[in-house]
mmCIF file of C-alpha atoms in Angstrom:
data_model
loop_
_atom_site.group_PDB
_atom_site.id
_atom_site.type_symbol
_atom_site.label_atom_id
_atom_site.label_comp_id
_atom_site.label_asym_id
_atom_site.label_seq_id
_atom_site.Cartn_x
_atom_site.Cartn_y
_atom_site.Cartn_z
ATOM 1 C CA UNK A 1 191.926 -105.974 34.289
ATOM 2 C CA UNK A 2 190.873 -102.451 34.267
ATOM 3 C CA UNK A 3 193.126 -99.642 33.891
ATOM 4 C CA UNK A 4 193.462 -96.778 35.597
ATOM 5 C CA UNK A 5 191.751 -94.768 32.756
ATOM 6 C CA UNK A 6 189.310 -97.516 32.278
ATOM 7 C CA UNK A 7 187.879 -96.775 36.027
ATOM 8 C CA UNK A 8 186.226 -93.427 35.409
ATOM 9 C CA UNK A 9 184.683 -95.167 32.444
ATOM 10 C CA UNK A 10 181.145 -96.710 32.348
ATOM 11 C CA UNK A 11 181.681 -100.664 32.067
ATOM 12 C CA UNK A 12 179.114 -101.217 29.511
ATOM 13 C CA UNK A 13 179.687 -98.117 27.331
ATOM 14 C CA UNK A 14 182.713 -97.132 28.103
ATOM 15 C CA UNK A 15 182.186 -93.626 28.220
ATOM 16 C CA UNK A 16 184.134 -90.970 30.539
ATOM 17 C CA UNK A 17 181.918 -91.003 33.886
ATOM 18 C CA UNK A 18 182.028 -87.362 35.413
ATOM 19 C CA UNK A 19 183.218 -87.743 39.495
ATOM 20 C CA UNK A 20 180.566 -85.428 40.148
ATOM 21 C CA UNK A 21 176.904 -86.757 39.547
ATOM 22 C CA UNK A 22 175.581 -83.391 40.443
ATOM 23 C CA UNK A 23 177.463 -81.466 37.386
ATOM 24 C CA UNK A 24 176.307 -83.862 35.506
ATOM 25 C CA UNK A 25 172.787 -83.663 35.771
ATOM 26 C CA UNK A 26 173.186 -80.004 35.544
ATOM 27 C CA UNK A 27 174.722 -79.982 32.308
ATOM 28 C CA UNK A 28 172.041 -82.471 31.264
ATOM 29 C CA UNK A 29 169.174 -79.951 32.626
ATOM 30 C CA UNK A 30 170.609 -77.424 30.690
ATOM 31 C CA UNK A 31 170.009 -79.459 27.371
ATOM 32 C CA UNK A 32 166.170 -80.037 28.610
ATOM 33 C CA UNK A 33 166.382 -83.433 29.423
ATOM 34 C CA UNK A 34 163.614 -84.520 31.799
ATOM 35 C CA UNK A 35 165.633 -87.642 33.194
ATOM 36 C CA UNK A 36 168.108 -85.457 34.554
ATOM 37 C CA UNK A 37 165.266 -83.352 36.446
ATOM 38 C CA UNK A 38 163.654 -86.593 37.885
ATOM 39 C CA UNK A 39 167.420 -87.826 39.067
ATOM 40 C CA UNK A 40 167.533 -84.415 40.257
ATOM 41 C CA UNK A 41 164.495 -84.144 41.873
ATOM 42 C CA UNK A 42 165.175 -87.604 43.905
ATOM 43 C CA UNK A 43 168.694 -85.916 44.988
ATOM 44 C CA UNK A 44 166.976 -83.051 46.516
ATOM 45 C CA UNK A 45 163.890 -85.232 48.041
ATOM 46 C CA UNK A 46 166.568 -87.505 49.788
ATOM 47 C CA UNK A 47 169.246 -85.475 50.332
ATOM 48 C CA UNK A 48 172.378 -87.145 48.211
ATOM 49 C CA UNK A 49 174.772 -84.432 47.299
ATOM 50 C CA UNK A 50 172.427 -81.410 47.635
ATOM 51 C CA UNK A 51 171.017 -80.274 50.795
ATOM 52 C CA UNK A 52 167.261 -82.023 51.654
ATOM 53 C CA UNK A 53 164.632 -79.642 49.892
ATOM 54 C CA UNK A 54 161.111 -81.010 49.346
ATOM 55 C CA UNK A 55 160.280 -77.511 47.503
ATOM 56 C CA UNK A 56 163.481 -77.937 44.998
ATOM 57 C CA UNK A 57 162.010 -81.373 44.829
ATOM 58 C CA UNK A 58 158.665 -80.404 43.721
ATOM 59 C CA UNK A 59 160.519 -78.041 41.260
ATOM 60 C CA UNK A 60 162.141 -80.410 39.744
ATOM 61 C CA UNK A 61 159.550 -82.400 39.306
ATOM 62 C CA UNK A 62 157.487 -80.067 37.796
ATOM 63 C CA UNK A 63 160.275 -78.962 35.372
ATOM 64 C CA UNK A 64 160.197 -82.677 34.312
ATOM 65 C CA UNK A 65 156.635 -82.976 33.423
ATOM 66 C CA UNK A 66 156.719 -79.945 31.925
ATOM 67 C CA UNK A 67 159.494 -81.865 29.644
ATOM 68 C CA UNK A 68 157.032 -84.879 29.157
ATOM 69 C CA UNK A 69 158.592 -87.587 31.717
ATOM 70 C CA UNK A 70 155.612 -89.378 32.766
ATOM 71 C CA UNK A 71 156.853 -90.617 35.780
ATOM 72 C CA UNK A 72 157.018 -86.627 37.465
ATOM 73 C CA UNK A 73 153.617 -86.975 36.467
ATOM 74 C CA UNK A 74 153.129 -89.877 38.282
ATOM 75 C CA UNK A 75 154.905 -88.630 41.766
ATOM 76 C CA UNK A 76 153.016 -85.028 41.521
ATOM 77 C CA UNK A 77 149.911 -87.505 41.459
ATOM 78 C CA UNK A 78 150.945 -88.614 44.966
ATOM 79 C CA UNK A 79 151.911 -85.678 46.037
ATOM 80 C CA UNK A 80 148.353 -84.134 45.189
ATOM 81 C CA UNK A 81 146.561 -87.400 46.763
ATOM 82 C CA UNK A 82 147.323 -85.596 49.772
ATOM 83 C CA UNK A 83 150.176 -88.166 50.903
ATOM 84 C CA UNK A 84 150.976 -86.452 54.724
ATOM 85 C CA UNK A 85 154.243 -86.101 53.882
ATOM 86 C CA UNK A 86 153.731 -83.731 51.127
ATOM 87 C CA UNK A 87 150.373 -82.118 52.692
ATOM 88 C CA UNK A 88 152.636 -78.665 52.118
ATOM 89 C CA UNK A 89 152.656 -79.058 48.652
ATOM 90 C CA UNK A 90 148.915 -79.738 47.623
ATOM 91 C CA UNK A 91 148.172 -76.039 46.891
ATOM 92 C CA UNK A 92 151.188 -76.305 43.748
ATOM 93 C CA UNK A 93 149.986 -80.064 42.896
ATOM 94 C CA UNK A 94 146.474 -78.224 42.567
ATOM 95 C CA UNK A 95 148.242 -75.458 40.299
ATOM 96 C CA UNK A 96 149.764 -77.976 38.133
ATOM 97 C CA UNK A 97 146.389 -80.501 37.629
ATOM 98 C CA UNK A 98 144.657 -76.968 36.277
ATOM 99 C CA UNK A 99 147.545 -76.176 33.642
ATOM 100 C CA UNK A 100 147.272 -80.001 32.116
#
């Protein structure tokens, strides 16, 4: 049975979970780490905890494959394939496919 203190703690590593996912990324952004910029950037492209923002979205995502994470490469691929959804964005996709 799990304690009290043991409920803030992750099961497997039992490290202290922060209540607040969005802190947490933040502190993790501020150490450069391009996992917390893709969570991020899925917060902000679907709403949870931040308001809905497909240009902070697009930041973020940026910011992360600017940090190496393949997978913001990956999604900025789709975004530039013109996807109608993101048809907004292609001018920046264009940007980015010219710095790399």
């Amino acid at each position: 049975m799990l304690s009290d203190d043991d409920a803030e703690n992750c099961p497997f590593c039992r490290q202290h979970q922060p209540k607040d996912q969005i802190k947490a990324l933040h502190v993790l952004m501020d150490k450069n780490n391009h996992d917390a910029y893709m969570a991020m950037a899925q917060k902000y492209k679907k709403g949870e905890g931040v308001s809905q923002s497909f240009e902070q979205h697009l930041e973020m995502l940026i910011r992360a494959a600017d940090l190496g994470n393949v997978d913001a490469y990956a999604a900025i691929a789709l975004i530039h394939e013109g996807r109608p959804k993101y048809q907004v964005f292609l001018d920046i996709a264009e940007r980015i496919f010219r710095w790399t």
